[in-house]
């Protein structure tokens, strides 16, 4: 499948998001770029605090004070998302892009039935009679593999199990037939067997509808299973980006390599000692100068602690931001200055 | 080898009562008839999904929950009804959520030193300070950290404090209750390696509880798999992985994501239907029969027996 044949849906350029806290400015997202094409599943991997969710919230226009987009652009099919009026944004959310969240219990309203909430989502975006909205809701519940959808429509969120609730969330996300689904750690709160069910379901739905998915997770195993392209984030920056095979078999950034080496694998033949990434995550209030990963990196050079590395193209749609990939790092840095 | 055995659990049960009406009592059967033993210096891993009773079992072994029935034999002594204080020096626990299990109002020095005071392990004040500092260094923290409060540390460091606290009494046996689940991937491996180093240096014995099969398989010599309060399979970790006997173990293994796109996309996955039944009224017979792809009529009627099906490889299933 040649990705260039698909339509470019989302174009993010040099996006900056900051939180202005009493303790100072936290640059949660510090200049990220990526494109999303239709029918693509893009994984965004990173540890807690790497800015992977914040970036998704920025796309959806869900950033809350004190968070603010401080620079860059987000374009959806050529239209500037950041310049949307609140009305445009409302129709953009749901119709074009929808989002499902990590914890399905906190995202569903406990005092309304599942049916009520699904119908509300339909009616918000389409002016259609209620019985049609209901039919649409039932159709969606069937699509996400819920038995007796008519019955379930009358139930409240607490009557469903965690896996069921996540299915309902997915149904709600799909109800207006969006072009992009942003899934923010959709399986993290679930057990492995349920996680497997949800991943299978998302794969099926993706094939069926052809929509693009941005899959945010910290679990590289899940990424290996579902994603076509992967962006690895660290301290608000994309440190490496490429297709799934490149990231797993030809990682270029020491952080990606470190993540892959530090994970125990269930299929390891013999007990091998894990190779951890030393040190602690970055303090986002006082990030180190230069490469954010520098202080923890085993290959750290002098320049890494002084100046931020550029994005280097290392293959077809494969980029990494690391000074190691620059032949003459000192010269490059001097030129950049 | 009875001399090698540190802990034995026989027919352990733990029910939690819940009131449903004025006089009606119902029970959550959190742990139902579990048998296991742990040898000195080994790590027994316990896996299962949430609500399968693995944490309850771990706590019942330490008698943080009083067992409803059954026996706990530690080092040849039946401790099911003993006074626990002397045994607390030998048996310790590391909790899942490091921020919730450390008192926010106590300094790190107080947290780690509390057990030293209770068991009167220090001769005088300076000895106590020295011990605390040594423990902090041992878990990769700084000795100056003893005057700080838990919130000043990151999640990984907090977990190190929790481990230092468990080590303070120089225990033989530690229940590690999901010690790395709340941590980021890059920090997880640091803690896992540290636990392994401590074991080889001090000859510790672990009961390692986690829902992440990859971590459990990595650290454990033997693995026990639990489902809805029952132990369904127990064996050497490689045996359990390569020749999983119980259908539940097989599905669990096939559901674990492998960080390798070629492997994970090629393998056949058994996707279970449905959800875990409520432990308040578990299914009759084999508790797994409602979701088991191989269930036969006998499974609904008869509780399968816990049998040794291969050397040191136990399972409870009718079809085996």
XYZ file of C-alpha atoms in Angstrom:
657
model
C 0.000 0.000 0.000
C 1.540 3.261 -1.101
C 0.681 5.840 1.473
C 1.183 8.738 -0.902
C -1.870 7.595 -2.798
C -3.987 8.425 0.204
C -5.264 11.820 0.992
C -3.458 13.921 3.530
C -5.913 14.497 6.348
C -3.967 16.149 9.066
C -0.845 18.220 8.872
C 0.838 19.297 12.073
C 3.718 21.723 11.806
C 6.000 22.852 14.588
C 3.246 22.595 17.204
C 4.026 24.065 20.607
C 1.770 23.682 23.633
C 2.588 25.194 27.000
C 0.988 25.154 30.407
C 1.419 28.367 32.319
C 1.557 27.092 35.875
C 2.308 29.198 38.959
C 5.726 27.544 39.038
C 6.519 28.588 35.500
C 5.904 27.645 31.906
C 5.816 23.931 31.178
C 6.498 23.292 27.533
C 4.477 20.096 27.254
C 4.809 19.903 23.496
C 7.875 21.558 22.044
C 7.623 21.687 18.290
C 6.336 18.516 16.678
C 5.618 17.807 13.042
C 3.695 15.004 11.429
C 1.248 14.215 8.679
C -1.605 11.791 8.850
C -3.035 10.233 5.716
C -6.430 8.614 5.373
C -6.584 4.965 6.277
C -3.404 5.142 8.318
C -2.901 4.006 11.885
C -0.372 6.249 13.530
C 1.004 5.241 16.906
C 2.278 7.846 19.317
C 4.427 6.237 21.990
C 5.954 7.859 24.988
C 6.133 7.717 28.727
C 3.936 9.685 31.074
C 4.583 13.393 30.703
C 6.008 13.102 27.216
C 3.201 15.250 25.839
C 1.484 12.587 23.778
C -2.008 13.240 25.147
C -1.599 17.013 25.247
C -0.824 17.033 21.568
C -4.060 15.130 20.884
C -6.031 17.523 23.072
C -4.623 20.383 21.018
C -5.951 18.811 17.831
C -9.368 18.389 19.382
C -9.376 21.891 20.827
C -9.807 20.431 24.286
C -6.869 22.122 25.960
C -7.899 23.674 29.209
C -6.461 26.660 30.959
C -3.598 27.086 31.830
C -2.727 25.142 28.676
C -2.451 26.947 25.367
C -1.125 26.369 21.886
C 1.824 28.749 21.697
C 2.996 28.163 18.175
C 2.781 26.124 15.015
C -0.166 25.016 12.996
C -2.659 22.176 12.761
C -4.298 21.796 9.380
C -7.170 19.441 8.644
C -7.727 18.942 4.920
C -6.075 22.286 4.369
C -8.207 24.142 6.897
C -6.565 25.751 9.901
C -7.927 23.972 12.958
C -6.517 26.516 15.393
C -8.475 29.338 13.738
C -11.847 27.590 14.015
C -14.668 29.433 15.704
C -16.257 27.513 18.526
C -19.146 26.555 16.264
C -16.826 25.239 13.570
C -14.899 23.424 16.220
C -18.051 21.737 17.449
C -18.838 20.336 14.064
C -15.174 19.430 13.537
C -15.221 17.391 16.713
C -17.328 14.330 16.129
C -17.933 14.765 12.408
C -14.309 14.920 11.345
C -12.279 13.837 14.343
C -13.399 12.059 17.456
C -11.568 10.853 20.487
C -11.794 7.987 22.928
C -10.156 8.141 26.289
C -8.265 5.943 28.665
C -10.794 5.515 31.397
C -14.239 4.718 30.011
C -15.881 5.028 33.417
C -15.028 8.686 33.848
C -15.956 9.545 30.281
C -19.491 8.207 30.338
C -22.068 10.086 32.332
C -23.177 7.804 35.169
C -26.700 9.228 35.431
C -27.752 8.740 31.802
C -28.344 5.480 29.983
C -25.987 4.335 27.259
C -28.727 4.888 24.677
C -29.417 8.401 25.882
C -25.759 9.353 25.565
C -25.334 7.777 22.144
C -28.476 9.408 20.773
C -27.337 12.743 22.175
C -24.067 12.392 20.286
C -25.914 11.711 17.030
C -28.401 14.537 17.483
C -25.677 17.035 18.348
C -24.230 16.703 14.897
C -27.138 15.751 12.692
C -30.637 17.079 12.595
C -32.486 13.800 12.310
C -35.571 12.333 13.966
C -35.019 10.546 17.225
C -35.988 7.116 15.971
C -33.384 7.379 13.231
C -30.788 8.458 15.759
C -31.742 5.476 17.859
C -31.379 3.136 14.914
C -27.953 4.621 14.238
C -26.927 4.124 17.871
C -28.048 0.500 17.806
C -26.196 -0.040 14.550
C -23.020 1.302 16.143
C -23.370 -0.886 19.224
C -23.740 -3.898 16.954
C -20.657 -2.819 15.037
C -18.541 -2.744 18.180
C -19.657 -6.251 19.080
C -22.168 -5.631 21.828
C -24.834 -8.322 22.126
C -28.481 -7.318 22.584
C -27.885 -3.685 21.705
C -31.558 -2.794 22.288
C -31.239 -4.044 25.833
C -27.904 -2.299 26.417
C -29.318 1.024 25.285
C -31.452 1.050 28.417
C -28.582 0.287 30.770
C -26.403 2.662 32.755
C -22.585 2.709 32.512
C -22.107 1.067 35.902
C -24.007 -1.984 34.721
C -21.380 -2.695 32.093
C -17.893 -4.133 32.519
C -14.765 -2.162 31.669
C -14.363 -3.785 28.276
C -18.031 -3.170 27.429
C -17.753 0.473 28.440
C -14.743 0.923 26.198
C -16.783 -0.593 23.367
C -19.536 1.906 24.063
C -16.967 4.712 23.984
C -15.726 3.478 20.620
C -19.315 3.323 19.364
C -19.828 6.881 20.523
C -16.656 7.968 18.769
C -17.805 6.355 15.529
C -21.389 7.465 15.604
C -20.841 10.480 13.317
C -18.553 8.614 10.976
C -15.379 10.638 11.610
C -12.357 10.598 9.330
C -9.927 10.418 12.207
C -10.287 8.598 15.496
C -7.893 9.603 18.245
C -7.557 6.813 20.778
C -5.808 7.966 23.940
C -4.555 4.854 25.751
C -7.798 3.006 25.023
C -6.598 -0.313 26.398
C -4.390 0.742 29.291
C -7.092 0.382 31.918
C -8.160 -3.027 30.621
C -6.995 -6.555 31.313
C -4.879 -8.305 28.709
C -7.605 -10.578 27.404
C -9.993 -7.629 27.111
C -7.217 -5.519 25.599
C -6.824 -8.187 22.931
C -10.563 -8.003 22.191
C -10.514 -4.222 21.850
C -7.444 -4.224 19.607
C -9.010 -6.823 17.333
C -12.173 -4.727 17.255
C -10.336 -1.527 16.363
C -8.436 -3.287 13.598
C -11.684 -4.626 12.142
C -13.450 -1.284 12.307
C -10.488 0.452 10.744
C -10.564 -1.971 7.822
C -14.305 -1.589 7.484
C -14.533 2.183 7.601
C -11.102 3.104 6.254
C -10.709 5.874 8.792
C -7.370 7.025 10.133
C -6.480 6.318 13.754
C -4.059 8.118 16.027
C -3.266 5.535 18.656
C -1.659 6.993 21.753
C -0.083 4.464 24.075
C 2.961 3.697 26.190
C 2.819 0.020 25.303
C 5.152 -0.896 22.456
C 3.537 -4.313 22.208
C 0.204 -2.756 21.327
C 1.915 -0.500 18.787
C 3.526 -3.487 17.101
C 0.131 -4.994 16.715
C -1.958 -2.231 15.264
C 0.089 0.684 13.928
C 1.427 1.417 10.435
C 3.511 4.410 11.441
C 4.990 5.294 14.801
C 6.123 8.521 16.427
C 8.214 8.151 19.545
C 7.897 11.093 21.893
C 10.192 12.156 24.675
C 9.840 15.335 26.727
C 7.431 16.981 24.312
C 9.405 16.226 21.180
C 9.146 13.549 18.540
C 12.558 11.914 18.730
C 11.933 9.331 16.057
C 9.287 8.739 13.445
C 8.903 6.042 10.857
C 6.919 3.047 9.719
C 6.425 0.331 12.283
C 9.091 -1.975 10.836
C 11.706 0.785 10.859
C 11.013 1.660 14.465
C 11.167 -1.926 15.696
C 13.924 -3.346 13.511
C 16.009 -0.324 12.602
C 15.665 2.100 15.499
C 18.024 5.032 15.126
C 17.400 7.064 18.236
C 19.027 5.846 21.475
C 15.754 6.391 23.331
C 13.792 4.120 20.988
C 16.565 1.556 21.203
C 16.563 1.870 24.996
C 12.813 1.376 25.215
C 12.957 -1.750 23.078
C 15.831 -3.221 25.070
C 14.352 -2.450 28.452
C 11.120 -4.345 27.866
C 10.921 -7.957 28.936
C 9.456 -10.131 26.226
C 7.151 -12.989 26.963
C 8.747 -14.975 24.147
C 12.338 -14.607 25.354
C 14.024 -17.995 25.268
C 16.460 -17.519 28.097
C 16.618 -15.179 30.987
C 18.417 -12.119 29.758
C 19.090 -9.233 32.015
C 17.110 -6.155 31.038
C 19.050 -3.130 29.891
C 17.319 -0.211 31.560
C 17.428 3.423 30.568
C 19.261 4.967 33.482
C 18.225 8.140 35.218
C 14.832 9.675 35.780
C 12.344 11.322 33.424
C 12.876 14.960 32.515
C 11.659 17.648 34.850
C 9.501 19.538 32.372
C 9.696 22.746 34.381
C 13.460 22.899 33.977
C 14.282 20.839 30.917
C 17.983 20.381 30.250
C 19.543 22.415 27.447
C 20.265 20.598 24.223
C 18.788 17.183 23.568
C 16.198 16.383 26.265
C 17.356 12.768 26.350
C 21.029 13.762 26.604
C 21.451 13.349 30.373
C 20.093 9.783 30.224
C 21.688 8.765 26.954
C 24.487 6.214 26.879
C 25.962 7.767 23.753
C 25.795 11.346 24.960
C 28.358 13.685 23.418
C 29.332 17.201 24.407
C 27.192 18.781 21.759
C 24.088 16.917 22.937
C 24.080 18.859 26.173
C 24.483 22.183 24.382
C 22.298 22.163 21.359
C 19.132 20.455 20.282
C 19.658 17.932 17.487
C 17.937 18.450 14.125
C 15.529 15.945 12.573
C 17.646 13.744 10.332
C 16.164 11.735 7.517
C 17.518 8.202 7.843
C 15.300 6.389 5.391
C 12.051 6.486 3.519
C 9.648 8.349 5.866
C 12.015 7.595 8.724
C 13.428 10.470 10.716
C 15.229 10.721 14.015
C 16.485 13.654 16.029
C 19.942 12.692 17.219
C 23.426 14.141 16.836
C 24.832 10.639 16.357
C 23.260 10.568 12.923
C 25.038 13.715 11.826
C 28.443 13.067 10.282
C 29.995 16.267 11.415
C 27.872 17.307 14.348
C 30.067 20.229 15.403
C 30.049 21.773 11.958
C 26.325 21.259 11.572
C 25.678 22.919 14.889
C 27.880 25.855 14.032
C 26.074 26.275 10.709
C 22.718 26.177 12.402
C 23.788 28.927 14.734
C 13.122 -31.369 49.428
C 11.283 -30.255 52.539
C 14.259 -28.396 54.024
C 14.476 -26.212 50.968
C 10.867 -25.137 51.241
C 10.256 -21.753 52.825
C 6.535 -21.345 52.500
C 3.647 -23.692 51.953
C 0.031 -22.737 51.485
C -2.615 -25.416 51.832
C -6.243 -25.086 50.766
C -6.211 -21.376 51.474
C -9.541 -19.602 51.210
C -10.442 -15.985 51.675
C -14.036 -14.811 51.540
C -15.075 -11.228 52.055
C -18.571 -10.779 53.477
C -20.850 -8.232 51.880
C -24.207 -7.289 53.299
C -27.002 -7.455 50.794
C -30.002 -7.190 53.102
C -30.808 -7.024 56.770
C -29.975 -10.613 57.533
C -28.643 -11.808 54.262
C -24.944 -12.251 53.857
C -23.157 -12.896 50.654
C -19.505 -13.545 50.145
C -16.991 -12.534 47.557
C -14.957 -15.658 47.081
C -11.699 -13.884 46.456
C -9.410 -16.848 46.966
C -10.768 -20.358 46.683
C -8.757 -23.380 47.730
C -5.245 -22.445 46.670
C -2.248 -24.690 47.194
C 1.317 -23.658 46.587
C 4.832 -23.794 47.934
C 7.824 -21.540 47.497
C 11.409 -22.692 47.824
C 14.134 -20.668 49.434
C 15.740 -18.147 47.103
C 13.282 -18.608 44.279
C 10.712 -16.303 42.754
C 7.186 -17.507 42.324
C 5.220 -15.329 39.938
C 1.465 -14.951 40.197
C -0.459 -13.712 37.169
C -4.084 -13.179 36.433
C -6.489 -10.472 35.457
C -7.882 -7.904 37.834
C -10.187 -9.432 40.398
C -8.677 -12.896 40.153
C -7.528 -12.797 43.769
C -3.788 -12.599 43.291
C -3.336 -9.604 45.572
C -5.703 -11.065 48.158
C -3.700 -14.280 48.132
C -0.476 -12.343 48.642
C -1.918 -10.412 51.525
C -3.557 -13.468 53.071
C -0.169 -15.192 53.101
C 1.184 -12.299 55.183
C -2.055 -12.370 57.180
C -2.783 -8.781 56.281
C -6.110 -10.412 55.502
C -7.066 -13.179 57.924
C -7.587 -16.313 55.821
C -11.092 -17.803 56.007
C -9.768 -21.350 55.884
C -6.604 -23.194 55.088
C -3.073 -23.249 56.385
C 0.010 -21.124 55.910
C 3.232 -22.882 56.854
C 6.318 -20.708 57.034
C 9.664 -22.408 57.516
C 7.963 -25.493 58.939
C 5.760 -23.596 61.398
C 2.034 -23.224 60.953
C 1.574 -19.474 61.271
C -2.124 -19.376 60.437
C -2.974 -18.556 64.053
C 0.388 -17.384 65.377
C 1.228 -13.887 66.593
C 2.636 -12.218 63.529
C 5.060 -9.641 64.936
C 8.147 -11.874 64.970
C 7.255 -13.054 61.463
C 6.899 -9.515 60.160
C 10.672 -9.340 60.435
C 10.964 -12.220 58.032
C 8.079 -11.508 55.684
C 7.645 -8.145 54.023
C 5.643 -6.604 51.219
C 6.176 -4.039 48.454
C 2.974 -2.381 47.303
C 1.744 -1.428 43.878
C 1.082 2.272 44.166
C 4.180 3.830 45.686
C 2.569 7.208 46.292
C -0.398 5.717 48.133
C 1.652 3.374 50.288
C 4.009 6.014 51.686
C 2.716 8.319 54.431
C 2.889 11.848 52.976
C 3.485 13.337 56.422
C 6.560 11.274 57.217
C 10.034 11.915 55.927
C 11.757 9.160 54.034
C 14.016 8.614 57.038
C 11.005 8.110 59.298
C 9.300 5.780 56.830
C 12.324 3.554 56.414
C 13.328 3.818 60.070
C 9.929 2.977 61.524
C 10.368 -0.752 61.114
C 13.860 -0.533 62.619
C 12.318 1.055 65.718
C 9.462 -1.428 65.989
C 11.763 -4.405 65.835
C 14.478 -2.670 67.898
C 17.152 -3.398 65.344
C 19.299 -0.346 66.020
C 21.530 -0.086 69.112
C 21.391 3.678 69.299
C 20.380 6.733 67.345
C 23.499 6.975 65.231
C 23.270 3.302 64.356
C 19.697 3.874 63.224
C 20.680 6.813 61.039
C 23.494 4.787 59.556
C 21.168 1.900 58.779
C 18.627 4.160 57.102
C 21.300 5.788 54.983
C 22.731 2.440 54.007
C 19.290 1.226 52.939
C 18.721 4.298 50.804
C 22.062 3.848 49.075
C 21.289 0.188 48.589
C 18.148 1.022 46.612
C 19.923 3.606 44.511
C 18.900 6.748 46.364
C 20.997 9.349 48.082
C 21.654 9.287 51.831
C 20.632 12.970 51.997
C 17.190 11.988 50.759
C 16.210 10.816 54.233
C 15.026 14.289 55.232
C 12.725 14.734 52.276
C 9.059 13.861 51.921
C 7.630 11.287 49.486
C 6.005 13.844 47.177
C 9.428 15.245 46.309
C 10.283 12.049 44.469
C 9.296 10.604 41.107
C 7.271 7.399 40.887
C 10.314 5.222 40.366
C 12.117 6.778 43.317
C 9.045 6.377 45.514
C 9.003 2.711 44.667
C 12.653 2.541 45.718
C 11.666 4.037 49.077
C 8.989 1.355 49.405
C 11.616 -1.283 48.713
C 14.040 0.250 51.237
C 11.274 0.090 53.835
C 10.687 -3.586 53.123
C 14.420 -4.293 53.361
C 14.824 -2.425 56.650
C 14.062 -5.498 58.761
C 16.343 -7.753 56.722
C 13.538 -10.064 55.629
C 13.827 -13.485 53.993
C 10.607 -13.361 52.065
C 9.019 -10.447 50.193
C 5.612 -10.294 48.563
C 6.010 -7.943 45.600
C 2.492 -6.841 44.809
C 2.582 -5.325 41.320
C 5.768 -3.400 42.151
C 6.326 -2.098 38.623
C 2.802 -1.759 37.220
C 2.489 1.929 38.040
C 5.876 2.818 36.557
C 6.972 3.900 33.120
C 8.625 1.361 30.861
C 12.110 2.840 31.202
C 11.833 2.862 35.006
C 10.254 -0.607 35.205
C 13.407 -2.275 34.010
C 15.517 -0.421 36.582
C 13.336 -1.737 39.403
C 13.145 -5.262 37.971
C 16.942 -5.405 37.733
C 17.296 -4.082 41.254
C 14.926 -6.716 42.633
C 16.955 -9.391 40.851
C 20.244 -8.045 42.215
C 18.868 -7.891 45.753
C 17.714 -11.473 45.463
C 21.099 -12.767 44.394
C 22.947 -10.709 47.019
C 20.701 -11.402 49.985
C 19.173 -14.723 49.028
C 15.662 -13.312 49.167
C 12.575 -15.275 48.247
C 9.865 -13.480 46.284
C 6.225 -13.924 45.617
C 5.940 -11.661 42.585
C 2.399 -10.603 41.743
C 1.666 -8.799 38.498
C -0.812 -8.780 35.667
C 1.904 -8.255 33.066
C 2.903 -11.721 31.937
C 6.081 -10.538 30.238
C 7.449 -9.083 33.483
C 6.365 -12.085 35.551
C 7.888 -14.535 33.132
C 11.092 -12.539 33.084
C 11.628 -12.477 36.828
C 10.095 -15.758 38.005
C 11.437 -19.271 38.319
C 7.941 -20.638 38.507
C 4.596 -19.108 37.551
C 1.151 -19.610 38.980
C -1.837 -18.532 36.921
C -5.005 -17.521 38.713
C -8.533 -17.123 37.428
C -11.424 -15.939 39.561
C -9.907 -17.004 42.871
C -8.635 -20.356 41.668
C -5.138 -21.349 40.815
C -5.519 -22.926 37.387
C -1.925 -23.728 36.530
C 1.472 -23.712 38.196
C 4.825 -24.723 36.841
C 8.330 -23.694 35.831
C 8.071 -20.446 33.918
C 9.491 -21.749 30.660
C 7.322 -24.857 30.895
C 4.216 -22.780 31.445
C 5.128 -20.588 28.511
C 6.070 -23.355 26.081
C 3.584 -26.012 27.095
C 0.700 -24.169 28.657
C -1.779 -26.815 29.757
C -4.805 -24.915 30.942
C -6.947 -23.238 28.252
C -6.960 -20.031 30.263
C -3.163 -19.870 30.372
C -3.105 -20.420 26.629
C -5.466 -17.525 25.964
C -3.647 -15.291 28.414
C -0.351 -16.001 26.685
C -1.775 -15.370 23.257
C -3.240 -12.055 24.399
C 0.060 -10.612 25.615
C 1.252 -8.056 23.081
C 4.742 -8.749 21.795
C 6.819 -5.713 20.845
C 7.752 -7.171 17.482
C 5.442 -6.428 14.548
C 6.326 -9.503 12.483
C 5.831 -11.925 15.362
C 2.715 -10.287 16.727
C 0.961 -10.051 13.371
C 1.703 -13.614 12.365
C 0.729 -15.461 15.460
C -2.671 -16.932 16.037
C -4.554 -15.359 18.826
C -7.247 -16.940 20.934
C -9.647 -14.136 21.715
C -11.854 -14.954 24.657
C -15.500 -14.106 24.473
C -17.176 -12.229 27.249
C -15.966 -10.899 30.551
C -14.868 -12.294 33.864
C -17.889 -13.461 35.880
C -18.492 -11.881 39.253
C -16.658 -13.540 42.140
C -19.831 -13.002 44.180
C -21.535 -15.848 42.415
C -18.877 -17.662 40.459
C -19.894 -20.244 37.847
C -20.441 -23.797 39.046
C -17.864 -26.494 38.421
C -14.804 -25.118 36.719
C -14.987 -21.354 37.050
C -13.567 -20.866 33.603
C -16.206 -22.925 31.786
C -18.325 -19.909 30.778
C -15.497 -18.572 28.614
C -13.576 -21.746 27.837
C -13.451 -22.688 24.164
C -13.089 -26.393 25.047
C -15.759 -26.679 27.738
C -17.542 -30.018 28.032
C -20.692 -30.743 30.101
C -18.607 -32.130 32.949
C -16.953 -28.719 33.416
C -20.220 -27.124 34.502
C -20.871 -29.730 37.183
C -17.627 -30.795 38.724
C -14.801 -28.717 40.135
C -11.625 -29.918 38.402
C -8.995 -31.453 40.604
C -5.564 -29.865 41.149
C -3.223 -32.453 39.632
C 0.441 -32.814 38.808
C 0.262 -33.460 35.083
C 3.967 -33.283 34.318
C 6.892 -33.136 36.741
C 6.381 -30.010 38.853
C 3.685 -28.800 36.505
C 0.242 -28.592 38.029
C -3.094 -27.672 36.519
C -6.779 -27.990 37.255
C -8.752 -28.910 34.155
C -11.033 -31.817 33.159
C -9.942 -32.072 29.560
C -6.279 -32.683 30.353
